[in-house]
Amino acid sequence: MRRKIVAGNWKMNKDFESGIDLIEDIVELLDENPAGEVNVVLAPPYTHLQSAVEMLIDNKDISVSAQNCHHEKGGAYTGEISVEMLNSIGVDAVIIGHSERREYFAETNEQLAKKVNLALEQEMIPIFCCGEVLDERKANKHFEVVEKQIKESLFHLSAEQFDNVVIAYEPVWAIGTGETASPEQAQEIHAFIRTTVEKQYGAEVANDLSILYGGSCKPSNSKELFAKPDVDGGLIGGAALNAQDFVAIIHSF
Ligand code: PGA
């Protein structure tokens, strides 16, 4: 089913105590003014995940996501975290292929496909990120780039498996830069993503897919972005670190 989703990607921010405070503040604000039909997702750092799951165990509106996982099932990968480990503490979802992971950790489409498989095996939701860099946008190659990322990491899945995937379109030039894609630019590429999925899996699967926008999404622009027919919510970075801003984005639907 196509869902409205607002996910907060905290990245490498917030120590443990301030992270727990942030969760408490978000819960309190949503108690006063509920999220309604919006699915809220929090993706704090690994060190906060277990506590986040415990704090939110009875909260039906908020689920917990990791920001990454390793592409192998387990073994000698010092410092890494497996999908199975995440699942064993009750994490619901995992962000896969964020542009910062692609850029700073050289993650390839092939590795990301493996991560997606492992997440689905553990019945976790992969929040799969795609998006072009500025030069690709300027050269009008963004459609091609996004299509390749999606095809190479997702199109090996069966339609049944694909049904559990969430896609986040995040133009790299808009992440953390203050520059946002216009609602028209977001709609154009979200519609393209949905059509690409439709060609592979048919109209029903494409229509059920939630496609989130990410990249300097904030309370001042989320309403216009979310009003577009193919924008089903947002993956929020900077603005997710402030409870008021994050909850305002949730309520902008
Ligand atoms: P931003 O980050 O909202 O700070 O631009 C979004 C993201 O990287 O997921």
PDB file of C-alpha atoms in Angstrom, residues 30 56 101 135 249:
ATOM      1  CA  LEU A  30       2.923  14.015  18.320  1.00  0.00           C
ATOM      2  CA  LEU A  56       8.732   3.375  20.883  1.00  0.00           C
ATOM      3  CA  ARG A 101      27.576   6.221   1.699  1.00  0.00           C
ATOM      4  CA  ASP A 135      27.083  17.967 -12.914  1.00  0.00           C
ATOM      5  CA  ILE A 249       7.134  18.696   8.380  1.00  0.00           C
TER       6      ILE A 249
END
